Coordinates of C-alpha atoms and ligand atoms in Angstrom, one line a residue:
M1 CA 2.4 10.8 -10.8
K2 CA 4.0 13.5 -12.8
K3 CA 7.6 13.0 -13.6
E4 CA 9.7 16.0 -14.3
K5 CA 11.5 14.8 -17.5
D6 CA 14.6 17.0 -17.3
Y7 CA 15.7 15.7 -13.9
G8 CA 14.0 12.3 -13.7
M9 CA 12.6 13.4 -10.4
I10 CA 9.7 11.9 -8.6
Q11 CA 7.4 14.6 -7.5
V12 CA 4.9 14.3 -4.7
T13 CA 2.2 16.9 -4.4
R14 CA 1.7 17.5 -0.7
K15 CA -1.8 18.5 -0.4
L16 CA -1.6 20.1 3.0
S17 CA -5.2 21.2 3.3
G18 CA -8.3 21.8 1.5
N19 CA -11.1 23.7 3.2
N20 CA -13.4 24.2 0.4
Y21 CA -13.9 21.0 -1.5
R22 CA -16.8 22.2 -3.5
Q23 CA -14.6 24.7 -5.3
K24 CA -11.9 23.0 -7.2
N25 CA -8.2 23.8 -6.9
L26 CA -8.3 25.4 -3.6
E27 CA -6.0 22.8 -2.0
V28 CA -2.7 24.2 -1.0
C29 CA -0.1 22.2 -2.8
K30 CA 3.6 22.0 -2.0
L31 CA 5.9 19.8 -4.0
M32 CA 8.6 17.5 -2.7
Q33 CA 10.9 15.8 -5.1
M34 CA 12.7 12.6 -4.6
Q35 CA 15.5 11.2 -6.7
W36 CA 18.3 8.7 -6.6
V37 CA 21.7 10.1 -7.3
K38 CA 25.1 8.5 -7.8
E39 CA 27.2 10.5 -5.3
S40 CA 29.7 10.0 -2.6
L41 CA 29.2 11.5 0.8
E42 CA 31.7 14.2 0.2
G43 CA 30.4 15.2 -3.2
I44 CA 26.8 16.1 -2.2
T45 CA 25.8 19.7 -1.9
T46 CA 22.7 19.9 0.3
D47 CA 21.3 21.6 3.4
V48 CA 21.2 18.4 5.3
L49 CA 23.3 15.3 4.7
V50 CA 21.9 12.3 6.5
I51 CA 24.2 9.4 7.5
G52 CA 22.7 6.1 8.5
I53 CA 24.5 4.3 11.3
Y54 CA 23.5 0.9 12.8
E55 CA 23.4 0.2 16.5
E56 CA 26.6 -1.4 17.7
A57 CA 28.4 -0.4 14.6
N58 CA 32.0 -0.8 15.8
V59 CA 33.7 0.7 12.8
L60 CA 32.4 3.5 10.6
D61 CA 32.3 3.0 6.9
T62 CA 35.4 4.4 5.2
D63 CA 33.5 7.2 3.4
V64 CA 31.9 8.2 6.8
Q65 CA 35.4 8.1 8.3
R66 CA 36.7 10.4 5.6
L67 CA 33.9 12.8 6.1
D68 CA 34.5 12.7 9.8
V69 CA 38.1 13.8 9.4
K70 CA 36.7 17.0 7.8
L71 CA 34.3 17.4 10.7
S72 CA 37.2 17.2 13.1
G73 CA 36.2 13.8 14.3
Q74 CA 32.8 14.9 15.8
I75 CA 31.0 11.7 14.6
A76 CA 33.5 9.4 16.3
E77 CA 33.4 11.5 19.4
M78 CA 29.6 11.4 19.7
M79 CA 29.8 7.7 19.4
T80 CA 32.6 7.1 21.9
E81 CA 31.0 9.5 24.4
G82 CA 27.8 7.5 24.0
I83 CA 25.8 10.5 22.8
F84 CA 24.9 8.7 19.6
K85 CA 24.3 5.0 19.8
G86 CA 22.6 4.3 16.5
K87 CA 19.4 3.3 18.2
E88 CA 16.4 3.1 15.9
G89 CA 14.9 6.5 15.4
Q90 CA 17.7 8.4 17.2
T91 CA 18.9 11.5 15.3
E92 CA 21.8 13.9 16.2
T93 CA 22.5 17.1 14.2
I94 CA 26.1 18.3 13.6
F95 CA 26.8 21.9 12.4
S96 CA 29.5 21.5 9.7
Q97 CA 30.6 25.1 9.7
G98 CA 31.8 25.1 6.2
Q99 CA 34.1 22.0 6.7
V100 CA 32.0 19.9 4.2
T101 CA 29.7 20.8 1.4
A102 CA 26.6 20.0 3.4
K103 CA 25.4 22.7 5.9
R104 CA 24.4 20.2 8.5
V105 CA 25.1 16.5 9.0
V106 CA 22.4 14.4 10.6
L107 CA 23.3 11.1 12.2
L108 CA 20.4 8.7 11.8
G109 CA 20.2 5.6 14.0
L110 CA 19.0 2.5 12.1
G111 CA 18.9 0.1 15.0
K112 CA 20.3 -3.4 14.7
E113 CA 21.3 -4.3 11.1
E114 CA 19.5 -7.7 11.2
K115 CA 16.2 -5.9 12.1
L116 CA 16.2 -3.5 9.1
N117 CA 13.0 -4.1 7.2
G118 CA 10.4 -2.1 5.3
E119 CA 8.8 -0.6 8.3
V120 CA 12.2 0.4 9.9
I121 CA 13.1 2.1 6.5
R122 CA 9.8 4.0 6.4
K123 CA 10.3 5.2 10.0
A124 CA 14.0 6.1 9.4
A125 CA 13.1 8.2 6.3
A126 CA 10.4 10.1 8.2
Q127 CA 12.7 10.7 11.2
A128 CA 15.5 11.9 9.0
L129 CA 13.1 14.3 7.4
K130 CA 11.9 15.5 10.7
A131 CA 15.5 16.3 11.8
A132 CA 16.1 18.1 8.5
E133 CA 13.0 20.2 8.9
K134 CA 14.0 21.3 12.4
T135 CA 16.9 23.0 10.7
K136 CA 14.6 24.5 8.1
A137 CA 16.4 22.6 5.4
V138 CA 15.1 22.9 1.8
T139 CA 17.2 20.1 0.5
M140 CA 18.2 16.8 2.1
A141 CA 20.3 13.9 1.1
M142 CA 20.0 10.5 2.7
P143 CA 21.5 7.1 1.9
V144 CA 19.5 4.3 0.2
L145 CA 19.0 2.1 3.2
M146 CA 19.9 -1.3 1.7
K147 CA 21.1 -4.6 3.0
E148 CA 21.4 -8.0 1.4
G149 CA 18.1 -9.7 0.8
L150 CA 16.1 -6.6 0.4
N151 CA 14.7 -5.8 -3.0
A152 CA 15.9 -2.4 -4.3
R153 CA 12.6 -1.4 -5.9
E154 CA 10.7 -2.2 -2.6
V155 CA 13.3 -0.2 -0.7
G156 CA 12.6 2.8 -3.0
T157 CA 8.9 2.3 -2.2
Y158 CA 9.5 2.3 1.5
L159 CA 11.7 5.3 1.4
A160 CA 9.1 7.4 -0.6
E161 CA 6.3 6.2 1.7
G162 CA 8.2 7.3 4.8
L163 CA 9.3 10.6 3.4
T164 CA 5.9 11.5 2.0
M165 CA 3.8 10.4 4.9
G166 CA 6.4 11.9 7.3
S167 CA 6.0 15.3 5.6
Y168 CA 2.3 15.6 6.3
R169 CA 0.8 18.3 8.5
F170 CA -2.8 19.5 8.7
L171 CA -2.6 23.2 9.3
A172 CA -5.5 24.4 7.2
Y173 CA -7.3 26.1 10.0
K174 CA -4.5 27.4 12.1
K175 CA -4.2 31.0 11.2
K176 CA -1.8 31.7 14.0
K177 CA 0.9 29.0 14.0
D178 CA 3.1 28.1 17.0
D179 CA 6.5 26.3 16.9
N180 CA 5.0 22.9 16.6
D181 CA 3.0 23.9 13.6
Q182 CA 5.9 24.4 11.2
E183 CA 5.0 23.9 7.5
P184 CA 7.2 21.3 5.8
T185 CA 10.4 23.0 4.4
V186 CA 12.1 20.2 2.5
Q187 CA 11.4 20.4 -1.2
K188 CA 14.0 18.0 -2.5
V189 CA 15.4 14.7 -1.2
L190 CA 18.3 13.0 -2.9
L191 CA 18.8 9.3 -2.2
Y192 CA 22.5 8.6 -2.6
G193 CA 24.2 5.4 -3.6
Q194 CA 26.9 4.0 -5.9
D195 CA 25.3 1.1 -7.8
E196 CA 23.7 2.4 -10.9
Q197 CA 21.6 -0.7 -11.5
V198 CA 20.2 -0.4 -8.0
G199 CA 19.5 3.3 -8.7
E200 CA 17.2 2.6 -11.5
Q201 CA 15.1 0.2 -9.4
I202 CA 15.2 2.7 -6.5
D203 CA 13.7 5.4 -8.8
K204 CA 10.9 3.1 -9.9
G205 CA 10.2 2.2 -6.2
L206 CA 10.3 5.9 -5.3
E207 CA 7.6 6.6 -7.8
E208 CA 5.4 3.8 -6.6
G209 CA 5.9 4.8 -3.0
A210 CA 5.0 8.4 -3.8
C211 CA 1.7 7.2 -5.4
L212 CA 0.8 5.0 -2.4
A213 CA 1.7 7.7 0.1
Q214 CA -0.2 10.4 -1.8
G215 CA -3.3 8.2 -1.4
V216 CA -2.6 8.1 2.3
L217 CA -2.4 11.9 2.5
T218 CA -5.7 12.2 0.7
A219 CA -7.3 9.9 3.2
R220 CA -5.8 11.8 6.2
N221 CA -7.1 15.1 4.8
L222 CA -10.6 13.7 4.4
V223 CA -10.6 12.5 8.0
N224 CA -9.0 15.6 9.4
E225 CA -11.3 18.1 7.8
P226 CA -14.1 19.1 10.2
P227 CA -17.5 17.5 9.7
N228 CA -19.2 20.8 8.8
V229 CA -16.8 20.9 5.8
M230 CA -16.3 17.3 4.9
D231 CA -19.9 16.3 4.5
P232 CA -21.3 13.7 2.0
E233 CA -21.4 16.2 -0.8
A234 CA -17.8 17.3 -0.2
M235 CA -16.7 13.7 -0.2
V236 CA -18.4 13.2 -3.5
C237 CA -16.5 16.1 -5.0
K238 CA -13.2 14.6 -3.9
A239 CA -14.2 11.2 -5.2
E240 CA -15.1 12.7 -8.5
E241 CA -11.8 14.5 -8.8
I242 CA -9.9 11.2 -8.1
A243 CA -12.0 9.4 -10.7
R244 CA -11.5 12.1 -13.3
E245 CA -7.8 12.3 -12.8
A246 CA -7.4 8.6 -13.2
G247 CA -9.9 8.2 -16.0
M248 CA -12.1 5.9 -14.0
S249 CA -15.9 5.7 -14.3
F250 CA -17.7 7.5 -11.7
E251 CA -21.3 7.5 -10.5
V252 CA -23.2 9.0 -7.6
L253 CA -26.6 7.9 -6.3
G254 CA -28.8 10.2 -4.3
R255 CA -31.8 9.4 -2.1
E256 CA -34.2 8.8 -5.0
E257 CA -31.9 6.3 -6.7
M258 CA -31.3 4.5 -3.4
K259 CA -35.1 4.3 -2.8
D260 CA -35.4 2.7 -6.2
L261 CA -32.8 0.1 -5.2
N262 CA -34.6 -0.6 -1.9
M263 CA -31.7 0.5 0.3
G264 CA -33.9 0.7 3.3
C265 CA -31.1 0.3 5.9
F266 CA -28.8 3.0 4.4
L267 CA -31.8 5.4 4.1
G268 CA -32.9 4.7 7.6
V269 CA -29.5 5.8 9.0
A270 CA -29.5 8.9 6.8
A271 CA -33.1 9.9 7.7
G272 CA -32.2 12.1 10.6
S273 CA -29.7 14.4 8.8
A274 CA -30.4 17.5 6.9
K275 CA -27.6 16.5 4.6
P276 CA -28.7 14.2 1.9
P277 CA -26.9 10.8 1.7
K278 CA -24.7 9.9 -1.3
L279 CA -23.4 6.6 -2.6
V280 CA -20.4 6.8 -4.8
V281 CA -19.4 4.1 -7.3
M282 CA -16.0 4.1 -9.1
K283 CA -14.6 1.5 -11.4
Y284 CA -11.0 0.8 -12.4
E285 CA -10.7 -1.6 -15.3
G286 CA -7.2 -2.9 -15.6
N287 CA -7.8 -6.5 -16.6
P288 CA -10.1 -6.7 -19.6
D289 CA -9.1 -10.4 -20.0
A290 CA -10.8 -11.3 -16.8
K291 CA -13.9 -9.1 -16.8
D292 CA -15.7 -11.2 -14.2
E293 CA -12.9 -11.1 -11.6
I294 CA -13.7 -7.8 -9.9
I295 CA -12.4 -6.8 -6.5
G296 CA -15.0 -4.8 -4.6
L297 CA -13.8 -2.2 -2.1
V298 CA -16.5 -1.0 0.1
G299 CA -16.1 1.9 2.6
K300 CA -18.2 3.2 5.6
G301 CA -18.5 7.0 5.1
L302 CA -20.3 8.4 8.1
T303 CA -19.2 12.0 7.9
F304 CA -20.4 12.4 11.4
D305 CA -21.8 9.8 13.9
S306 CA -23.6 11.4 16.8
G307 CA -25.2 8.0 17.6
G308 CA -28.6 9.3 16.4
I309 CA -31.5 8.9 18.9
S310 CA -29.2 6.5 20.9
L311 CA -27.0 9.6 21.3
K312 CA -23.4 9.1 22.2
P313 CA -22.0 10.8 25.3
G314 CA -20.4 14.3 24.7
A315 CA -16.8 13.5 25.6
G316 CA -14.9 12.5 22.5
M317 CA -17.9 12.8 20.2
D318 CA -15.8 15.2 18.0
E319 CA -13.7 12.2 17.0
M320 CA -16.7 10.9 15.2
K321 CA -15.9 13.2 12.3
G322 CA -13.5 10.4 11.5
D323 CA -16.3 7.9 11.1
M324 CA -15.8 8.2 7.3
A325 CA -12.2 6.8 7.5
G326 CA -13.2 3.6 5.7
A327 CA -14.6 5.5 2.8
A328 CA -11.5 7.7 2.9
A329 CA -9.3 4.7 2.8
V330 CA -11.1 3.3 -0.2
L331 CA -10.9 6.6 -2.1
G332 CA -7.2 7.0 -1.2
A333 CA -6.5 3.4 -2.4
M334 CA -8.4 4.2 -5.7
E335 CA -6.3 7.3 -6.1
A336 CA -3.1 5.2 -5.7
L337 CA -4.3 2.4 -8.0
G338 CA -5.2 4.9 -10.6
K339 CA -1.5 5.8 -10.8
L340 CA 0.0 2.3 -10.2
K341 CA -2.3 0.8 -12.9
P342 CA -2.2 -2.8 -11.8
V343 CA -3.6 -5.6 -13.9
A344 CA -6.9 -6.0 -11.9
N345 CA -10.5 -4.8 -12.0
V346 CA -11.6 -2.8 -9.0
L347 CA -15.1 -1.6 -8.0
A348 CA -15.3 1.0 -5.2
V349 CA -18.5 1.6 -3.4
V350 CA -18.7 4.2 -0.6
G351 CA -21.7 5.0 1.4
L352 CA -21.8 8.6 2.7
C353 CA -24.2 10.1 5.2
E354 CA -24.5 11.5 8.7
N355 CA -26.1 9.8 11.7
M356 CA -28.1 12.5 13.5
P357 CA -30.9 12.7 16.0
S358 CA -34.0 14.6 14.8
G359 CA -37.7 14.4 14.3
T360 CA -37.1 12.5 11.1
A361 CA -34.4 10.2 12.5
Y362 CA -34.8 6.4 12.6
R363 CA -35.5 5.1 16.1
P364 CA -34.8 2.1 18.3
G365 CA -37.7 -0.3 17.5
D366 CA -37.8 0.5 13.8
I367 CA -37.6 -2.4 11.4
L368 CA -35.7 -1.6 8.2
T369 CA -35.5 -3.7 5.0
S370 CA -32.2 -3.9 3.2
M371 CA -31.6 -4.1 -0.5
N372 CA -31.4 -7.9 -0.4
G373 CA -34.8 -8.1 1.3
K374 CA -33.6 -9.0 4.8
T375 CA -35.3 -7.2 7.6
V376 CA -33.4 -5.6 10.5
E377 CA -34.7 -4.7 13.9
I378 CA -33.0 -1.5 15.2
L379 CA -32.1 -1.8 18.9
N380 CA -29.5 0.9 18.9
T381 CA -29.3 3.7 16.3
D382 CA -25.6 4.0 17.1
A383 CA -24.9 0.7 15.4
E384 CA -25.4 2.5 12.1
G385 CA -22.3 1.6 10.1
R386 CA -23.3 -2.0 9.6
L387 CA -26.6 -0.8 8.2
V388 CA -25.0 1.5 5.6
L389 CA -22.5 -1.2 4.7
A390 CA -25.2 -3.9 4.4
D391 CA -26.8 -2.0 1.4
C392 CA -23.4 -1.0 0.0
L393 CA -22.2 -4.6 0.0
C394 CA -25.4 -5.8 -1.7
Y395 CA -25.0 -3.1 -4.3
A396 CA -21.3 -3.9 -4.9
Q397 CA -22.3 -7.5 -5.6
Q398 CA -25.1 -6.5 -7.9
L399 CA -22.5 -4.5 -9.8
G400 CA -20.4 -7.6 -10.2
A401 CA -17.9 -7.7 -7.4
S402 CA -16.6 -11.3 -7.3
R403 CA -14.7 -10.8 -4.0
L404 CA -14.9 -8.1 -1.4
V405 CA -13.1 -6.1 1.2
N406 CA -15.0 -3.6 3.3
V407 CA -13.3 -1.1 5.5
A408 CA -15.0 0.6 8.4
T409 CA -14.6 2.3 11.8
L410 CA -17.2 -0.1 12.9
T411 CA -16.9 -0.8 16.6
G412 CA -15.6 0.5 19.9
A413 CA -15.4 -3.2 20.8
C414 CA -12.6 -3.6 18.3
V415 CA -10.6 -0.8 20.0
I416 CA -11.1 -2.6 23.3
A417 CA -10.0 -6.0 21.8
L418 CA -6.9 -4.8 19.8
G419 CA -6.1 -1.3 20.9
N420 CA -4.7 1.2 18.4
H421 CA -2.1 -1.0 16.7
A422 CA -4.0 -3.6 14.8
S423 CA -7.1 -3.5 12.7
G424 CA -9.5 -6.4 13.3
L425 CA -10.6 -8.7 10.5
V426 CA -13.7 -10.9 10.1
S427 CA -14.0 -13.0 7.0
N428 CA -15.8 -15.9 5.3
D429 CA -12.7 -17.1 3.4
E430 CA -9.3 -17.9 5.0
Q431 CA -7.3 -17.5 1.8
W432 CA -8.6 -14.1 0.9
Q433 CA -8.2 -13.0 4.6
Q434 CA -4.6 -14.2 4.5
S435 CA -4.0 -12.0 1.4
V436 CA -5.3 -9.0 3.4
V437 CA -3.0 -9.9 6.3
D438 CA 0.0 -10.2 4.0
A439 CA -0.8 -6.9 2.2
G440 CA -1.1 -5.3 5.7
K441 CA 2.3 -6.7 6.7
K442 CA 3.9 -5.3 3.6
A443 CA 2.3 -1.9 4.4
G444 CA 3.3 -1.9 8.0
E445 CA -0.4 -2.0 8.9
A446 CA -1.1 -4.8 11.3
C447 CA -4.3 -6.8 10.6
W448 CA -5.5 -9.4 13.0
P449 CA -8.1 -12.0 12.1
L450 CA -10.8 -12.4 14.7
P451 CA -12.5 -15.7 15.3
A452 CA -15.8 -15.7 13.3
Y453 CA -17.6 -18.9 14.4
D454 CA -21.2 -19.2 13.3
E455 CA -22.2 -19.5 17.0
Y456 CA -21.5 -15.8 17.5
A457 CA -24.2 -15.0 15.0
E458 CA -26.8 -16.4 17.4
Q459 CA -26.4 -13.0 19.2
L460 CA -27.9 -11.3 16.2
K461 CA -31.2 -13.2 16.2
S462 CA -34.2 -11.0 16.5
D463 CA -37.7 -11.9 17.8
V464 CA -39.4 -9.8 15.2
A465 CA -37.1 -9.5 12.2
D466 CA -34.4 -11.5 10.3
L467 CA -31.7 -9.8 12.2
Q468 CA -31.2 -7.3 15.0
N469 CA -28.6 -4.6 14.6
I470 CA -26.7 -5.2 17.8
G471 CA -25.4 -8.4 19.3
G472 CA -24.9 -7.4 22.9
K473 CA -21.7 -6.3 24.6
E474 CA -19.8 -9.6 24.3
A475 CA -17.6 -10.0 21.2
G476 CA -19.0 -6.8 19.7
A477 CA -16.4 -6.5 17.0
I478 CA -17.1 -10.1 15.8
T479 CA -20.9 -9.8 15.9
A480 CA -20.7 -6.6 13.9
G481 CA -18.6 -8.4 11.3
L482 CA -21.0 -11.3 11.2
F483 CA -23.9 -8.9 10.7
L484 CA -22.2 -7.8 7.5
K485 CA -21.6 -11.4 6.5
A486 CA -25.3 -11.9 6.3
F487 CA -25.3 -9.5 3.3
V488 CA -22.6 -11.3 1.3
D489 CA -23.6 -14.0 -1.0
D490 CA -21.3 -16.9 -1.8
R491 CA -18.0 -15.2 -2.5
P492 CA -14.8 -14.3 -0.6
W493 CA -15.2 -11.3 1.7
V494 CA -13.1 -9.6 4.4
H495 CA -14.3 -7.0 6.8
M496 CA -11.6 -4.7 8.2
D497 CA -12.5 -2.8 11.4
I498 CA -10.3 0.3 11.6
A499 CA -12.0 2.0 14.6
G500 CA -8.7 1.8 16.6
T501 CA -6.2 2.4 13.8
S502 CA -7.6 5.2 11.7
Y503 CA -7.1 8.0 14.2
T504 CA -4.2 8.6 16.5
K505 CA -3.8 10.9 19.5
K506 CA 0.0 10.3 19.6
P507 CA 2.3 11.4 16.8
K508 CA 4.5 8.6 15.6
A509 CA 7.4 8.4 13.1
Y510 CA 5.4 9.0 10.0
Q511 CA 2.1 9.9 11.6
V512 CA 0.8 13.1 13.2
K513 CA -2.2 13.5 15.5
G514 CA -5.4 12.9 13.7
G515 CA -6.2 10.7 10.7
T516 CA -3.6 8.0 9.9
G517 CA -4.8 7.0 6.4
V518 CA -4.7 3.4 7.6
A519 CA -5.8 0.7 5.1
V520 CA -5.0 2.9 2.0
R521 CA -1.7 1.0 1.4
T522 CA -3.0 -2.3 2.6
L523 CA -5.8 -2.2 0.0
A524 CA -3.5 -0.9 -2.7
Y525 CA -0.9 -3.6 -2.1
L526 CA -3.7 -6.2 -1.9
V527 CA -5.0 -5.3 -5.4
N528 CA -1.5 -4.7 -6.8
D529 CA -0.2 -8.1 -5.7
W530 CA -3.4 -10.1 -6.2
K531 CA -3.0 -12.8 -8.8
H532 CA -6.2 -14.8 -9.3
E533 CA -6.1 -18.3 -10.8
G534 CA -5.5 -18.3 -14.5
V535 CA -3.3 -15.2 -14.6
Ligands
BES601 N1 -18.4 4.7 14.7 C1 -18.7 3.9 15.8 C2 -17.5 3.0 16.2 C3 -16.3 3.7 16.7 C4 -16.0 3.8 18.1 C5 -15.4 4.2 15.8 C6 -14.8 4.4 18.5 C7 -14.2 4.8 16.2 C8 -13.9 4.9 17.6 C9 -19.9 3.0 15.6 O1 -20.9 3.5 14.7 C10 -20.6 2.7 16.9 O2 -21.1 3.7 17.4 N2 -20.6 1.5 17.3 C11 -21.2 1.1 18.5 C12 -21.9 -0.1 18.3 C13 -22.8 -0.6 19.5 C14 -23.9 0.4 19.6 C15 -23.3 -2.0 19.3 C16 -20.1 1.0 19.6 O3 -19.0 0.5 19.2 O4 -20.3 1.4 20.7
MN602 MN1 -22.3 4.7 15.7
ZN603 ZN1 -20.2 4.9 13.4

């Protein structure tokens, strides 16, 4: 994260699009700066001045009252008339007509004070930004949303996350833009407050939040790019760029190397595509004192999943361009970690390929042999993610991962079980799983442990091989997770199924339609907060 020394500003590069990842530097970049300032309401010169108001606030703060006098009492009137109630997410814009230094004043509802938390702060920041952008503001000032018991640095992080994620649009391919396709206008956000000690912490938090959110935007872009552009090779280019910028080691394996490693399952899935498969390995070494403690992050990167010979139905198949969201999340998390520089060692392994039907494609009935020697009977070529991940998990362990998290858009069954709000977890270690749940909570990304009783694994028994690749329609999210477990040796592992959470059809406070970048911040928080025994 570049810091502009002269101003002490936190800069976020808003990579809005990138439609040729093979040529470097073609991403359209816009900058947004964020900075804490010691200012009173009346002193700030800005296009939009945001004022946070709690629901059921009977009396306005004295500085708001003073400002309201200059605004001829419009704020108080809006409240007594019941137009503005301070409900969470509500915004009302007042035209100040030269009465105060800000061109517009935006009232921002914060909901009930006792409910203010990280997620409310993120959403509020995004909503304030949205209201400001409606007025085409270039600068915006908003209060540091604090209350007793909240940590200032974390509040800074939440604010920057909300602002940065909230500023995201994917307009790369819309030559003719309509009203809803407005490019972000706000270039500078001032977070105002009075307490200088808090301010310092806020600035630190802002910087961290910007790093985290930037990783999220990377993941969203990767998902939103069409599958003809964002193919395995293009993903490799982006991964390399992330590794290079962070000074991480980077390696990419092609078909030949994978053959040498006996990755029969991965290669089976890739066999039907004209695009060659790639496996990316990145290493971040931030804890040389504990070289053997390596967190392995493994991502499913199907740049398109047609289902293969067991072809998917046509309706909604386009969404399978997002079947690389697990890989995108791992890359986004690595980008964030490269800037946050936690004391930890991280190994990222992402498996990239397409699942296509063709004369060279794998078929139902085939038996594939994975890197660890286990044989798998293929009963449905659409259950391909687990095959790619099986070999990636084996490889991550061979490279030294001592504990693992894999992220994948693995099953439609998980979407049926948990909908679009929570990601599903399957694990072999309760403590490690709890760490993922906790990191998810901090990130505002719900993660729900699914029961992973050994009995479910009965459904994966094959008549002719060690395993079969589908476990029937019952408990499909769990059996998919347990399939992966068969490729993890004795060490903590968590599987995160993001099929329902990685893509949204409904815009939310800090999400737009399309890729959500889910799991980037959960993974980054997990690694950042992870303290293994002896540290
Ligand atoms: N990529 C899909 C899962 C998916 C579904 C992701 C919906 C996002 C939204 C996966 O490869 C798949 O096709 N899974 C099959 C498994 C089945 C054949 C056992 C599924 O869920 O239908
Ligand atoms: Mn599939
Ligand atoms: Zn898939």
